[in-house]
Coordinates of C-alpha atoms in Angstrom, one line a residue:
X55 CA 54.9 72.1 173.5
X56 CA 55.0 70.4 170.4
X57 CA 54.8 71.0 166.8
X58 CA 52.5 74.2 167.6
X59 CA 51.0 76.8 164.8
X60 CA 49.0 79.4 165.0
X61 CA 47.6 81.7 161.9
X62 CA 45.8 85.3 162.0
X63 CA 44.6 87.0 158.9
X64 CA 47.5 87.9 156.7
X65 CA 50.5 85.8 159.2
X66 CA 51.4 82.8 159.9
X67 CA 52.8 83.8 163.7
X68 CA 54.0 80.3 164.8
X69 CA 55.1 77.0 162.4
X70 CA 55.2 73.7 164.1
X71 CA 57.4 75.1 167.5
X72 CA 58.5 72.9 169.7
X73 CA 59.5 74.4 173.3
X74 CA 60.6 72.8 176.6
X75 CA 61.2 73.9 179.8
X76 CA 61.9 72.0 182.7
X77 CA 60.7 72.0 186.6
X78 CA 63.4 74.3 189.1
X79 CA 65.1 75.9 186.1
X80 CA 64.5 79.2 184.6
X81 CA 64.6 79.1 180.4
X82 CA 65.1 82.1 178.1
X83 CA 62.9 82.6 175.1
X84 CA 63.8 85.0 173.3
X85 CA 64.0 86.3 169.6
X86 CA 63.5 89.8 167.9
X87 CA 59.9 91.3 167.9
X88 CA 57.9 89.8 165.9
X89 CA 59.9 85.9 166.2
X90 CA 56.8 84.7 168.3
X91 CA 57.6 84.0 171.4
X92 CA 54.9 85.9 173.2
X93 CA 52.5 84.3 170.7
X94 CA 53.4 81.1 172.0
X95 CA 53.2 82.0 175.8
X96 CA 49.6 83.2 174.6
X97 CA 48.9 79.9 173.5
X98 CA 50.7 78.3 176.8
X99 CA 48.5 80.4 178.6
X100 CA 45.1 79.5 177.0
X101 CA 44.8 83.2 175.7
X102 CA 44.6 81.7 172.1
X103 CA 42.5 78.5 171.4
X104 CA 43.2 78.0 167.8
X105 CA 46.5 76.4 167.8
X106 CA 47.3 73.2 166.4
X107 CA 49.8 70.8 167.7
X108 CA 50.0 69.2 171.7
X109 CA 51.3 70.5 175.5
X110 CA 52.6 68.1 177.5
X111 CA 53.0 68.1 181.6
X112 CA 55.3 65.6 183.2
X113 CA 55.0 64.0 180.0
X114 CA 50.6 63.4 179.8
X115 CA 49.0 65.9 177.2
X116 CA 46.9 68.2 178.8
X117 CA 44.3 70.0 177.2
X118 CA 44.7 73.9 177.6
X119 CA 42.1 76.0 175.3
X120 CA 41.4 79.2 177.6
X121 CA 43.0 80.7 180.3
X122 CA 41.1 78.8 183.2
X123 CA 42.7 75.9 181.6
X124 CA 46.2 77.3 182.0
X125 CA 46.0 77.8 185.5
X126 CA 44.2 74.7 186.6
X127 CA 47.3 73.0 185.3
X128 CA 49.6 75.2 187.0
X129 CA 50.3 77.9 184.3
X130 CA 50.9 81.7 185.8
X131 CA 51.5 84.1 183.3
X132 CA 52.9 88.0 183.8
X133 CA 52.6 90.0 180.9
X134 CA 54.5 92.9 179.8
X135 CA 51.8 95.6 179.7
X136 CA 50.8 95.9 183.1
X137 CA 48.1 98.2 183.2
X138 CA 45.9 95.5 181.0
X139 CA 46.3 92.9 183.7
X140 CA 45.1 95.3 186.8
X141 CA 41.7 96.8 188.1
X142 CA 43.1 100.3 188.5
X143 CA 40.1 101.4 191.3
X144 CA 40.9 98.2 193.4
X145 CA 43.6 98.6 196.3
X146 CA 46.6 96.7 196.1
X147 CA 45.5 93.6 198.0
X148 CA 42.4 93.2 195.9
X149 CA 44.4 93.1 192.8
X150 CA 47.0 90.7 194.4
X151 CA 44.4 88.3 195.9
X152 CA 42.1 88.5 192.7
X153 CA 41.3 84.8 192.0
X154 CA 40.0 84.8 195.8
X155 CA 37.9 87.8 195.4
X156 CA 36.4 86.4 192.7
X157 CA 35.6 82.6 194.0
X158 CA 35.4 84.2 197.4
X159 CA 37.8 83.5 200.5
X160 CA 38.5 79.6 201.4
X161 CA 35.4 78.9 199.9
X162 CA 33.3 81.1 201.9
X163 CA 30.8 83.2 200.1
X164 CA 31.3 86.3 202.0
X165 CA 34.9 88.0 202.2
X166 CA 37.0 89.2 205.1
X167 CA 38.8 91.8 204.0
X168 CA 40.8 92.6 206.9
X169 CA 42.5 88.6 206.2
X170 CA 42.4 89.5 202.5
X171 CA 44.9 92.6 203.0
X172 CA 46.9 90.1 206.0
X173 CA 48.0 87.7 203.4
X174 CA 48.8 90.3 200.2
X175 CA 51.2 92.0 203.0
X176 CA 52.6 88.5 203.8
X177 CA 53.0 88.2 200.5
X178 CA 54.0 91.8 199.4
X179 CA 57.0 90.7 202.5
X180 CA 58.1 87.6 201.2
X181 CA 59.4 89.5 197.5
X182 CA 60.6 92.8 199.9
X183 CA 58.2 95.1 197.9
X184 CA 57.1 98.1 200.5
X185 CA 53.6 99.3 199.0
X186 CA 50.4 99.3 201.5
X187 CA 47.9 96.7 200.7
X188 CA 44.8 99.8 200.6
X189 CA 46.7 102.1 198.3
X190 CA 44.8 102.4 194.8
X191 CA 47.0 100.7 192.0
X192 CA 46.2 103.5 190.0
X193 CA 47.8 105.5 192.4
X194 CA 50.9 103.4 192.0
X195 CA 54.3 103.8 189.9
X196 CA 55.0 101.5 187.0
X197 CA 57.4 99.8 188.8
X198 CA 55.3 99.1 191.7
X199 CA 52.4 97.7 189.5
X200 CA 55.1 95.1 188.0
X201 CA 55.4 94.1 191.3
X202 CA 51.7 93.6 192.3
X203 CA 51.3 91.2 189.2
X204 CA 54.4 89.4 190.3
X205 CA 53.0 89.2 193.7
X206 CA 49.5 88.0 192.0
X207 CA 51.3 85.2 190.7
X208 CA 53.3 84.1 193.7
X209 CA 49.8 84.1 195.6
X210 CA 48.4 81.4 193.4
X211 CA 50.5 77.5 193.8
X212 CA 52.0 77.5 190.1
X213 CA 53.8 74.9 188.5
X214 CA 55.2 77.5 185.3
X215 CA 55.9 81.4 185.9
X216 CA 55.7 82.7 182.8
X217 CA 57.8 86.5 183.0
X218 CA 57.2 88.8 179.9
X219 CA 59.9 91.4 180.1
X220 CA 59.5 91.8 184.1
X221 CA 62.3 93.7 184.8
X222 CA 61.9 96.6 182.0
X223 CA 60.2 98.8 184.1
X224 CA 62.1 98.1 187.3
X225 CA 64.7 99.8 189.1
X226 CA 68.8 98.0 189.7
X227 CA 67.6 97.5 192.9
X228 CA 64.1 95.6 192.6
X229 CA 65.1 93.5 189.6
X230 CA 68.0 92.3 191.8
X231 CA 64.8 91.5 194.2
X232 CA 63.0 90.0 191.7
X233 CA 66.0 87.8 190.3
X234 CA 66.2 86.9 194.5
X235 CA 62.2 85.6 194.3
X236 CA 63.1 83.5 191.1
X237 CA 65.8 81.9 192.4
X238 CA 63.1 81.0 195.3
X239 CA 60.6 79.8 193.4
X240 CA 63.2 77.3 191.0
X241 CA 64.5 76.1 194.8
X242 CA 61.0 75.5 195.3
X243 CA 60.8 73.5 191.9
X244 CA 59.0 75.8 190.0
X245 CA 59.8 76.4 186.1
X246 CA 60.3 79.9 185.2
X247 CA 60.1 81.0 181.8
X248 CA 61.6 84.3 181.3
X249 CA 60.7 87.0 177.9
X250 CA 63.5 89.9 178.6
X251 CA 65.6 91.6 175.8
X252 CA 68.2 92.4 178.3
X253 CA 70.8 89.7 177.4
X254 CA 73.1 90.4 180.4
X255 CA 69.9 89.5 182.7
X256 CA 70.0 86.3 180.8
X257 CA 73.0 85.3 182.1
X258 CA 72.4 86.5 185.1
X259 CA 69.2 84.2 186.2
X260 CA 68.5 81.7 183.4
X261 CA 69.9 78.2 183.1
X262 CA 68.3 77.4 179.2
X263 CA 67.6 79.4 176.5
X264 CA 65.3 79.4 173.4
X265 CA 65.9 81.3 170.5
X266 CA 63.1 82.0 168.1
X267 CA 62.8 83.7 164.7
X268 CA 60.0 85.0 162.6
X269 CA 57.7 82.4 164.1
X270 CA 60.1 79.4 164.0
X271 CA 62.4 77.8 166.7
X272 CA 66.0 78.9 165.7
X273 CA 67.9 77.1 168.3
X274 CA 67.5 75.8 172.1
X275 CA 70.9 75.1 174.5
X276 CA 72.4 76.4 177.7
X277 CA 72.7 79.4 177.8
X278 CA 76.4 79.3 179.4
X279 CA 77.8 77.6 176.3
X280 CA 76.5 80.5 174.1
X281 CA 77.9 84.4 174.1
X282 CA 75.9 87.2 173.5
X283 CA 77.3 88.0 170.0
X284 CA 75.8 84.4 168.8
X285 CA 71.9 85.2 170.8
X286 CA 72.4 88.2 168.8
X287 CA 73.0 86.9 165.6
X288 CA 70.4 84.0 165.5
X289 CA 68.3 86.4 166.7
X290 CA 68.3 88.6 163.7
X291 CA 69.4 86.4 160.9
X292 CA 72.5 88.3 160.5
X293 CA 75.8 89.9 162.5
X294 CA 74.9 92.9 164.7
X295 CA 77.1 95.3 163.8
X296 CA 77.1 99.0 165.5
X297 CA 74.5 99.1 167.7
X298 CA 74.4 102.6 168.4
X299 CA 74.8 105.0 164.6
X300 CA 77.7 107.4 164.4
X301 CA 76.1 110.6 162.0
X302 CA 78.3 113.1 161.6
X303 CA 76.0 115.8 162.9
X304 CA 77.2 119.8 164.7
X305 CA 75.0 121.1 167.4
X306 CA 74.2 124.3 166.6
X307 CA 72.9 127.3 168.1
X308 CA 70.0 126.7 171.3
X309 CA 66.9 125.7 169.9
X310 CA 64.9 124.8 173.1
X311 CA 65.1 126.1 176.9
X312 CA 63.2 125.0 179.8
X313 CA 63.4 126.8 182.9
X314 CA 62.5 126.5 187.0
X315 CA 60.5 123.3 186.0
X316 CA 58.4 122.2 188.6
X317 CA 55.4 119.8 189.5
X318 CA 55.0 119.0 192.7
X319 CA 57.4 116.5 194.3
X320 CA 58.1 115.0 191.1
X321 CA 59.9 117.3 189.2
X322 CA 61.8 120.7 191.4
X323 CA 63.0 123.4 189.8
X324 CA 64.6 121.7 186.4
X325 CA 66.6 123.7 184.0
X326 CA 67.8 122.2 180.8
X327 CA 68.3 123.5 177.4
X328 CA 68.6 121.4 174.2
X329 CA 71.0 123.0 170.9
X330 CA 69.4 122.4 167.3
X331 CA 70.9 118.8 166.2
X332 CA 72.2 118.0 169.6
X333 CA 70.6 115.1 171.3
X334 CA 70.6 115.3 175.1
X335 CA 69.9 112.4 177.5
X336 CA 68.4 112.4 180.4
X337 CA 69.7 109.3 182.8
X338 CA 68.1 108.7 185.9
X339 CA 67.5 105.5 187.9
X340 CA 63.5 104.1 187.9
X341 CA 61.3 106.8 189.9
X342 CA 64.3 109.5 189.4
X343 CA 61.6 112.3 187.8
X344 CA 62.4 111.8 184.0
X345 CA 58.8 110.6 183.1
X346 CA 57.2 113.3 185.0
X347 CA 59.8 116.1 183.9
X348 CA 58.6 115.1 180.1
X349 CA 55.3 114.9 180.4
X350 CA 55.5 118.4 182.5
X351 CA 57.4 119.9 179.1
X352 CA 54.7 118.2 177.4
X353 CA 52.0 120.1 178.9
X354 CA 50.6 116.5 179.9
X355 CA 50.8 117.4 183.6
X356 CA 48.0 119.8 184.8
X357 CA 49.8 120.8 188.7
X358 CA 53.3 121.5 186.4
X359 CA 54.5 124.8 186.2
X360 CA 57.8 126.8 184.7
X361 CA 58.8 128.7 181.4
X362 CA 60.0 126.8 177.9
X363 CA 61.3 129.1 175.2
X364 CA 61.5 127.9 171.4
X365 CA 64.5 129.6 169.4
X366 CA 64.4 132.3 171.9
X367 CA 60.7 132.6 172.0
X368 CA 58.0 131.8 174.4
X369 CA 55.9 128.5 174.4
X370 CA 52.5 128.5 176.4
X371 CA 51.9 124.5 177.3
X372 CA 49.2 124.0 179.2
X373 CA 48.0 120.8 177.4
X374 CA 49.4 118.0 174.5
X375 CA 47.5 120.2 172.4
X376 CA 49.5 123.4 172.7
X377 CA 52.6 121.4 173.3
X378 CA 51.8 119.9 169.4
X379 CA 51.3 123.1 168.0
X380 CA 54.1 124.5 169.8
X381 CA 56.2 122.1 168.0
X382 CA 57.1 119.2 170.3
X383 CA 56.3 115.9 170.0
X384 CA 56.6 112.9 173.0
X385 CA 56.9 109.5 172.7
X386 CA 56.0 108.3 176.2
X387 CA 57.0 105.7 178.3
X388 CA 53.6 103.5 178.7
X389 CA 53.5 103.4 174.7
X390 CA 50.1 101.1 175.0
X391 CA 48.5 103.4 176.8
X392 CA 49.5 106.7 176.4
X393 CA 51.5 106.3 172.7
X394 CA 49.5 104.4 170.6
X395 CA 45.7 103.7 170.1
X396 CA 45.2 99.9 170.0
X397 CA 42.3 99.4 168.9
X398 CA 42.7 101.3 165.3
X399 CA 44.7 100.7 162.4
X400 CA 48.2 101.2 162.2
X401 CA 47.4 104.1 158.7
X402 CA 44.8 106.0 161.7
X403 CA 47.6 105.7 164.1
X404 CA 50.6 107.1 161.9
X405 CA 48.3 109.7 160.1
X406 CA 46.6 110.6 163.7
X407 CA 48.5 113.9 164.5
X408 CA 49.0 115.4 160.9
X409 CA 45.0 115.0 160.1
X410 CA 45.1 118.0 158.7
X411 CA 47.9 117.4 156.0
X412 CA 45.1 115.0 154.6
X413 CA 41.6 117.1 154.7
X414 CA 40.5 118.0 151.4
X415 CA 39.3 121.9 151.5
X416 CA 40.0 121.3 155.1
X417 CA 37.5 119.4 155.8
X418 CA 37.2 115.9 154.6
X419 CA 39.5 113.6 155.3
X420 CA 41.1 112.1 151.9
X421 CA 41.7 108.1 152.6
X422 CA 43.8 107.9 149.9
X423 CA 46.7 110.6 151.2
X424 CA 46.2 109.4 154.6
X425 CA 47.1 105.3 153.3
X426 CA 49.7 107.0 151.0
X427 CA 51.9 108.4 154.0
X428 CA 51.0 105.6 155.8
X429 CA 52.6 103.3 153.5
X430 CA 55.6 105.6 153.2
X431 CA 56.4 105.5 156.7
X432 CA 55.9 101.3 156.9
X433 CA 58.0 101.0 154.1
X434 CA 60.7 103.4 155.5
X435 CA 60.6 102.6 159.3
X436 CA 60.3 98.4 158.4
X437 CA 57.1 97.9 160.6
X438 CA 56.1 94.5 160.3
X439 CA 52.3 94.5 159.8
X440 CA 50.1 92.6 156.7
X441 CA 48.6 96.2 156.2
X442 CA 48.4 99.6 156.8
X443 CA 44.3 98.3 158.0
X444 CA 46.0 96.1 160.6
X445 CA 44.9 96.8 164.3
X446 CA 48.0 98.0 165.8
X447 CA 47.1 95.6 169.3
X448 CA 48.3 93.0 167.0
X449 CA 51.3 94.3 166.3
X450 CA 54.6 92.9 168.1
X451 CA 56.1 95.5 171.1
X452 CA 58.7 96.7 168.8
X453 CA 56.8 97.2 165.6
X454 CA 54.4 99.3 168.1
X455 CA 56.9 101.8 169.1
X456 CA 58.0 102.5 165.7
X457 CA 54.1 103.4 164.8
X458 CA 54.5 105.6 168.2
X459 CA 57.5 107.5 166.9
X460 CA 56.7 107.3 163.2
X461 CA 53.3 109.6 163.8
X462 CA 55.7 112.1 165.2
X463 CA 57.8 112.1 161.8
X464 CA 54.9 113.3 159.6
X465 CA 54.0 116.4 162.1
X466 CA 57.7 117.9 161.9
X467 CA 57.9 118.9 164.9
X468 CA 60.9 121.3 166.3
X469 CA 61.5 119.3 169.6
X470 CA 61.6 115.4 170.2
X471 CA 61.2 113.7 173.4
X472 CA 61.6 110.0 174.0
X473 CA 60.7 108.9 177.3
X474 CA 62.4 105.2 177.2
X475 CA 61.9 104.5 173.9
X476 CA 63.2 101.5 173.2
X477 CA 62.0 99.4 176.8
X478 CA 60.5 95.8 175.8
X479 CA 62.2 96.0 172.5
X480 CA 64.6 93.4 171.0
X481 CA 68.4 94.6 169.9
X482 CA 67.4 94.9 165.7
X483 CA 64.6 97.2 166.9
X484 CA 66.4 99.3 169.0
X485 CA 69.0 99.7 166.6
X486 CA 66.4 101.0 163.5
X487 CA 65.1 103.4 167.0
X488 CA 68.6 104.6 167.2
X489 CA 68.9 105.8 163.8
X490 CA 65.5 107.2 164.0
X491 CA 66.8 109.3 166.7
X492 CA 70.0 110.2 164.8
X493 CA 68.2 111.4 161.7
X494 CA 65.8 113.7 163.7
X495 CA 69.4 115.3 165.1
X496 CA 71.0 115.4 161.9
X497 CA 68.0 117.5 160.6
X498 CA 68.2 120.0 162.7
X499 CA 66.1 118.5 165.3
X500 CA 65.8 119.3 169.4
X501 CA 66.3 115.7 171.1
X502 CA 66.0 114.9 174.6
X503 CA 66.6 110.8 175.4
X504 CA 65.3 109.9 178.9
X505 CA 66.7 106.5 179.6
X506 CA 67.8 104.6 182.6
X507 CA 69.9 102.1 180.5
X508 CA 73.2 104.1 181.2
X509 CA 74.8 102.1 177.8
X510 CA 71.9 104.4 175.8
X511 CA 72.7 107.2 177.2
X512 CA 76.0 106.8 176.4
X513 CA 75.5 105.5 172.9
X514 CA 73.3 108.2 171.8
X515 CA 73.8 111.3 173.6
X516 CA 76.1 114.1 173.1
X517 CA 75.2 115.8 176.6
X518 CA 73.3 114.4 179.2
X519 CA 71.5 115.8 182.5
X520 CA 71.4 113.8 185.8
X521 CA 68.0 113.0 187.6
X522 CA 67.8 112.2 191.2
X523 CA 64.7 112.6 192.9
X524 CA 63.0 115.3 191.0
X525 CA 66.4 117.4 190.5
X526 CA 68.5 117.8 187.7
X527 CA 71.7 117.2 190.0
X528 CA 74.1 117.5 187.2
X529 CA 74.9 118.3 183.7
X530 CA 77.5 116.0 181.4
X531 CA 80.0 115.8 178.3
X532 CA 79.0 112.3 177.0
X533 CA 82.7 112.5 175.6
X534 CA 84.1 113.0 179.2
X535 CA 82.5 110.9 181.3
X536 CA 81.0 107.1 181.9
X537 CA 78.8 104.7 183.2
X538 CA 80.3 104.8 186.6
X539 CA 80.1 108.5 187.0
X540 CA 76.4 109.1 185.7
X541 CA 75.4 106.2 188.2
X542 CA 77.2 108.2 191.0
X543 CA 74.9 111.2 190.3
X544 CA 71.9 109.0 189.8
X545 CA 71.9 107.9 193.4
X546 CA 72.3 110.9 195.0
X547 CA 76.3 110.8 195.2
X548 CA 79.2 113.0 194.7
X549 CA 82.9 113.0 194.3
X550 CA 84.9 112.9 196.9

């Protein structure tokens, strides 16, 4: 790719990039959110049409304007936010064998399904991913939808694999089967290009790296003659200096309790209880329970069941709604889905759960209160946006989650819960989410920090509870323990 912009009112998102990636090697592109880089696999994948500058394969320019373009020459893209890229009321094999449902099977007009679901299990095999070919992808976990779009692609002969952050909602174990299927495909002679903000991954399965900043091309080289304190720092402009903040803050006496949690087989019989400015993690490997144990808190899980106390009183939760008048709050995992509403502004997304602060005689709403806040909160949170009338969808992963958390700020709630907040986020971002999250304690705040990035849970809690297969298995000292230990607990070990 060469010499490619791109514009959309109020930014200039790319400025004459060049990017190269090479056949049976896998190539990093990485940069803060916001640098660019998924704006450029847009383009790449025909997604955007109004680009200037050329793409290249094998050295002849090749014309790619839409998305049919991309993938006649070869082009397979994954993108981060999975549940955008899958027919939720098709099984498993439909979604996997898409292009061939659509254009019918070798040609034929009519299809038969009972081949269809043959070849998605041969190819559900060949990555090691055990989900049947007839189960409902809106039946499925997170992790096993990632897997279905990877499987999509690997259906399809591709000469690129383009991997937006593929491995932030997957488990040790599958990204290690993942990492096994890229390695495949490069043996095969197939270029992967790989979006993560997980630097030791980097290392791990990419042989190039591109480093991008606020719409430019910073630096490209191998990535084994760089270290991750230099990715860091072209990355953001500047040194990275403590990641995780240290505010003096005193727990003080127990603000929140949660008792005999349960729903279903999901969450069984939790206990926890959260002091007032004491942030508590909750660390659990992928499919450990910690979603469903905050949304059950949340009152965003009908079948959920079990008693929650506020400063020694009793909450009823039967829905969000009585959980936000309650006083808690939830920043939830799927943040495009379930934080966020895409479509509006980023002032109607910030303002959307304090209207009532800005109703005049409680009634109208008052545009001008509801921009001032709004402008407050982008100013003091650094969300990168042209305006507070920008459509949050066009806002970069990081700069999305901040608008998720900062609606939380102007409702003052009593209880906090972040439900892998800072997943698909570059290391700047995560860092301003980490003080976000230390403020909230140092007020007085109730904080509970699921995670499965142990090095969070260690950076950020001062207690932590263990999640292994719906159960709370054990209760920590951040100060007396480690990585090692909470990893023990999270699959289903003990001490000896």
């Amino acid at each position: 790719m060469k010499r490619i912009s791109i514009s959309f009112p109020g930014v200039k998102a790319l400025t004459e990039v060049d990017f190269r990636a090479v056949a049976g090697r896998a190539h990093a592109l990485i940069g803060a959110n916001g640098a660019g880089k998924s704006t450029l696999m847009k383009v790449l994948a025909g997604a955007y049409d109004h680009y200037s500058g050329r793409i290249a394969i094998d050295g002849e320019e090749v014309r790619i304007r839409s998305p049919k373009d991309a993938k006649d020459n070869g082009i397979q893209v994954v993108y981060q936010e999975v549940d955008t890229a899958l027919i939720p009321y098709l099984s498993v094999g439909e979604n996997i064998m898409m292009e061939r449902t659509v254009h019918g099977m070798g040609g034929r007009q009519l299809i038969r399904w009972g081949e269809l679901h043959m070849e998605a299990q041969a190819i559900l095999d060949r990555i090691g991913v055990k989900v049947p070919t007839k189960k409902l992808v809106q039946q499925l976990t997170l992790a096993e939808k990632q897997m279905v779009l990877i499987a999509r692609s690997v259906s399809m002969k591709c000469r690129f694999l383009v991997l937006d952050e593929p491995t932030a909602p997957l488990s040790r174990t599958e990204t290690e089967r993942l990492f096994a299927l890229v390695r495949l495909l490069k043996s095969e002679g197939v270029g992967i290009i790989f979006i993560s903000h997980r630097l030791p991954e980097l290392y791990e399965i990419c042989d190039d790296i591109t480093i991008m900043r606020d719409g430019r091309l910073v630096l490209r080289d191998e990535i084994a003659r760089l270290e991750q304190h230099q990715i860091a720092f072209h990355m953001l402009g500047a040194k990275l200096d403590g990641q995780y903040p240290h505010v003096g803050r005193t727990a003080g006496e127990i603000g929140f309790e949660a008792r005999n949690v349960r729903d279903g087989d999901k969450v069984k019989h939790a206990d926890l209880y959260i002091r007032k400015g004491e942030i508590v993690g909750l660390a659990g490997l992928v499919g450990a329970g910690k979603t469903e144990l905050c949304r059950a808190l949340f009152g965003a899980s009908p079948n959920a069941s079990g008693e929650l106390y506020l400063e020694g009183k009793a909450l009823t939760v039967r829905s969000p709604y009585e959980a936000v008048r309650g006083g808690l709050a939830l920043v939830p995992e799927e943040r495009r889905r379930e934080g966020v509403f895409v479509e509006e502004s980023v002032t109607v997304n910030l303002t959307a759960a304090s209207l009532a602060d800005y109703a005049k005689g409680g009634a109208w709403l008052s545009a001008k209160l509801e921009k001032g806040a709004a402008a407050e909160l982008i100013r003091s949170l650094g969300i990168k946006t042209p305006s507070g009338q920008s459509k949050v969808k066009n806002l970069s992963g990081g700069n999305q989650q901040k608008v998720a958390i900062g609606k939380w700020l102007l409702v003052d709630a009593d209880v906090y819960m972040f439900d892998e907040p800072t997943k698909g986020v570059d290391v700047g971002a995560k860092r301003d989410i980490y003080e976000l999250v230390a403020q909230l304690a140092a007020r007085g705040k109730c904080v509970l920090y699921a995670s499965s990035e142990l090095s969070e849970i260690m950076g950020i809690s001062d207690r932590l509870y263990v999640m292994y297969d719906g159960r709370i298995v054990k209760e920590l000292d951040t100060r007396d323990t480690n990585e090692e230990e909470i990893l023990l607990y999270s699959t289903g070990g003990s001490p000896s």
